[in-house]
XYZ file of C-alpha atoms in Angstrom:
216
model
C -20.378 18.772 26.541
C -17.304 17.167 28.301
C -14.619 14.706 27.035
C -15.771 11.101 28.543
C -12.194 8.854 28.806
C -14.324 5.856 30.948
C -15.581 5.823 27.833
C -12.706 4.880 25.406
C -11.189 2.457 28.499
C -14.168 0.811 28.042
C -14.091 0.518 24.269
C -10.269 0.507 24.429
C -10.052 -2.955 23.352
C -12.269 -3.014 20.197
C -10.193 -0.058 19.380
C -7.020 -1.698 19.135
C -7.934 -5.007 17.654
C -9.235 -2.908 14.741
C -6.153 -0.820 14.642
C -3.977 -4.370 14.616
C -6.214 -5.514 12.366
C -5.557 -2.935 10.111
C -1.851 -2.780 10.857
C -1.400 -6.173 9.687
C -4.031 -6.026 6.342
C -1.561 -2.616 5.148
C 1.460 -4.168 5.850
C 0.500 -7.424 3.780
C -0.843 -5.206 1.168
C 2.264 -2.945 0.951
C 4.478 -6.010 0.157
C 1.869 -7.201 -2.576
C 1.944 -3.983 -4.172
C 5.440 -3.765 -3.587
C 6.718 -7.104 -5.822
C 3.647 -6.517 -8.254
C 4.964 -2.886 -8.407
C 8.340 -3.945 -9.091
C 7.151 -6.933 -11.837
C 5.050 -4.510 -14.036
C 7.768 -1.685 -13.493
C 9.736 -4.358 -15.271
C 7.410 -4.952 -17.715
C 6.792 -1.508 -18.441
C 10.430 -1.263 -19.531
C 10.449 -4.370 -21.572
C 11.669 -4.773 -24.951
C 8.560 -6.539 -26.139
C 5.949 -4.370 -26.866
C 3.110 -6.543 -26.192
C 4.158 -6.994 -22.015
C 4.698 -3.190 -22.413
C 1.301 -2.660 -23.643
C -0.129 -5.650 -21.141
C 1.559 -3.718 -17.695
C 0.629 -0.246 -19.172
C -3.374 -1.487 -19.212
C -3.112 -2.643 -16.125
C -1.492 0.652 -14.827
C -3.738 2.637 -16.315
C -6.757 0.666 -15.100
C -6.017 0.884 -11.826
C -5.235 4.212 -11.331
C -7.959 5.366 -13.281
C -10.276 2.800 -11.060
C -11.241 3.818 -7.582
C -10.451 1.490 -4.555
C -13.744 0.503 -3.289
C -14.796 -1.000 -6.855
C -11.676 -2.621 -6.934
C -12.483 -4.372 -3.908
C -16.524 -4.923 -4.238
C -15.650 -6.734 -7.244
C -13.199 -9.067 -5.856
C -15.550 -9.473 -2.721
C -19.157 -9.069 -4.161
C -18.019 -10.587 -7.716
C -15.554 -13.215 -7.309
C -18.182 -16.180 -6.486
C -19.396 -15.728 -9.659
C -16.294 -16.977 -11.273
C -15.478 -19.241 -8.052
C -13.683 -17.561 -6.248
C -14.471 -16.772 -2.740
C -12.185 -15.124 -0.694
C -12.636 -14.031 3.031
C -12.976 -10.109 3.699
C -9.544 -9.786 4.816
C -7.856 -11.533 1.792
C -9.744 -9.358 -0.357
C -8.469 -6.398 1.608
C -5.244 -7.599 1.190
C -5.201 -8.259 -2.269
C -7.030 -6.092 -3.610
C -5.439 -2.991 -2.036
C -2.115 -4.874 -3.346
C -3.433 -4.848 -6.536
C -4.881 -1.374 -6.848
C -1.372 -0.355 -4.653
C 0.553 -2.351 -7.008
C -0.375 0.255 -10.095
C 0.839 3.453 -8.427
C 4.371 1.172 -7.477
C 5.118 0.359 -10.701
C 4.816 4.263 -11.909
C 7.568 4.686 -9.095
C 10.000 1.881 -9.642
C 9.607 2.637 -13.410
C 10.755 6.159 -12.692
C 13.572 4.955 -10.846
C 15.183 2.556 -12.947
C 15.036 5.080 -15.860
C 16.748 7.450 -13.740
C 19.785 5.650 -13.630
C 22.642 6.324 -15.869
C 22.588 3.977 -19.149
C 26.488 4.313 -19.165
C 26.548 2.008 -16.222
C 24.440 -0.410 -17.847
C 26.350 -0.544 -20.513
C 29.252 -0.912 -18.254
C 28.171 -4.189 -16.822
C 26.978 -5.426 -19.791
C 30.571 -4.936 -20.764
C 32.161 -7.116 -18.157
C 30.134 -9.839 -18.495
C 27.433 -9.115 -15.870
C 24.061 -10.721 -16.828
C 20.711 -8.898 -17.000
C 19.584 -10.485 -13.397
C 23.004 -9.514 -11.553
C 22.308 -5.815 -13.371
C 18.985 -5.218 -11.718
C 19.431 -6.711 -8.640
C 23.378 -5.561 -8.000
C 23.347 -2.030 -9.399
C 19.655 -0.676 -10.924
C 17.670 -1.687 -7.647
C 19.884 -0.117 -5.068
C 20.574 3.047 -6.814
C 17.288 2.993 -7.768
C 15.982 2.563 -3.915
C 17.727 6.307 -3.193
C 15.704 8.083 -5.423
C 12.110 6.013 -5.172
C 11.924 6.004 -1.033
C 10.331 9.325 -0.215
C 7.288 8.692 -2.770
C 7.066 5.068 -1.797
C 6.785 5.813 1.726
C 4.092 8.544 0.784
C 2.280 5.966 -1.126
C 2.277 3.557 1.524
C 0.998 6.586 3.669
C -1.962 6.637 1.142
C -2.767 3.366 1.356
C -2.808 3.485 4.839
C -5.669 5.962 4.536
C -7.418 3.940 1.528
C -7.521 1.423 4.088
C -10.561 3.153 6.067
C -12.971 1.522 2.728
C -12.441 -2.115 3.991
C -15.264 -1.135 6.631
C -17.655 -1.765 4.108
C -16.380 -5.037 2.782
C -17.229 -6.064 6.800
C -13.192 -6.002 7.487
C -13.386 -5.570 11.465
C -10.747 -2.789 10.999
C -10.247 0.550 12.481
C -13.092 2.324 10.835
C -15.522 -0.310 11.214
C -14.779 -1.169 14.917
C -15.206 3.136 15.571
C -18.408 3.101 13.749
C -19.664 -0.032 15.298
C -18.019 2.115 19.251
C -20.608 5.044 17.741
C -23.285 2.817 17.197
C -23.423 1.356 20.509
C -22.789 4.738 22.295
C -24.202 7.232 20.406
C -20.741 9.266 20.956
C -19.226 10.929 18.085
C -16.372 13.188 19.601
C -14.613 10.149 21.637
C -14.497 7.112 18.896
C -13.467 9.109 16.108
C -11.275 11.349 18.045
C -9.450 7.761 19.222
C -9.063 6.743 15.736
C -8.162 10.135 14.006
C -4.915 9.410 16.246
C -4.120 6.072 15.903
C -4.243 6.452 12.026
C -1.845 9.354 13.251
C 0.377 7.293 15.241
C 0.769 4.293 12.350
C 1.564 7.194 9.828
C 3.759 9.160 11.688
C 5.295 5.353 11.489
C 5.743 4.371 8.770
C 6.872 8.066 7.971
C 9.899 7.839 10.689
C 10.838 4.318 9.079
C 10.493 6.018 5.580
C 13.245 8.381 6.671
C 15.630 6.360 8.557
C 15.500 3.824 5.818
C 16.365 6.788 3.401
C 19.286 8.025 5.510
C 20.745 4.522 6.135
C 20.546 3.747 2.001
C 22.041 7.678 1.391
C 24.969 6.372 3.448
């Protein structure tokens, strides 16, 4: 059995346009779950018990939920409530969504790591609630939350594979649909197993140099 490389310069292209494909779906996601991370991390900390209780179902529901039915019911069950969404939306959102859970654990972690004696500080000179969270609780908070937000983005990186089956013409999909056509097995997934490497590794190095830049 030898390695055949005529065979991924051939198929080079519909390799790449799924791994762009799925490039730009994960980054879109990331920043969904990112700012609905942050909003129910708020939430969660809220002096009104209902929100609590409202951002803590939602938590709970979608980590205790797994991906794929996430998505089939935003792709499969949305028209029956009128709304019909392209594949790649629904990958988008609904990985947000489902990302957006395991966020808000995060942030919440962060902001309750922060001393309360500086809160109180501000509140003392006259700083409002806004200024507080966005001038001293996020960026303290962004030192301690960076190493398991960048592994979570990692994660949904990987979660990303399931969008094959919603018909996403992502990575996954365009390898099966290289295997299909070939009958290969070695080459295609070989190809993919490291590109999903190569964005990882990424996102990974930006993790870190983020990290050091914020530590400093």
């Amino acid at each position: 059995m030898s390695f055949d490389f005529d065979l991924l310069v051939r198929f080079a292209p519909l390799l790449l346009s799924g791994f762009l494909i799925t490039v730009v779906i994960c980054f879109f996601a990331g920043i969904v779950a990112m700012i609905v991370g942050l909003i129910v991390s708020l939430g969660l900390l809220s002096k009104f018990a209902l929100l609590r209780w409202l951002c803590r179902i939602y938590v709970e529901v979608m980590r205790g939920t797994p991906i794929l039915i996430v998505l089939f019911l935003m792709y499969y069950g949305g028209p029956s409530f009128g709304l019909t969404l392209s594949a790649e939306t629904v990958g988008i959102f609904g990985m947000g969504l489902y990302g957006g859970g395991y966020f808000a654990e995060i942030f919440r972690s962060g902001f309750q790591s922060i001393p309360i004696g500086q809160i109180e500080a501000a509140r003392m000179l006259g700083i409002g609630k806004s200024a507080i969270i966005w001038r001293i609780r996020i960026p303290q908070m962004l030192t301690l939350i960076l190493p398991p937000l960048t592994n979570q983005m990692i994660l949904l990186v990987k979660e990303s594979a399931v969008l094959s089956i919603i018909t996403v013409a992502e990575l996954t999909k365009n390898t099966t649909q290289m295997v299909n056509e070939t009958f290969a097995t070695l080459e295609p997934y070989l190809a993919a197993a490291i590109l999903y490497w190569i964005l990882i590794e990424g996102i990974a190095l930006l993790g870190a140099t983020i990290e050091k830049r914020v530590k400093h």
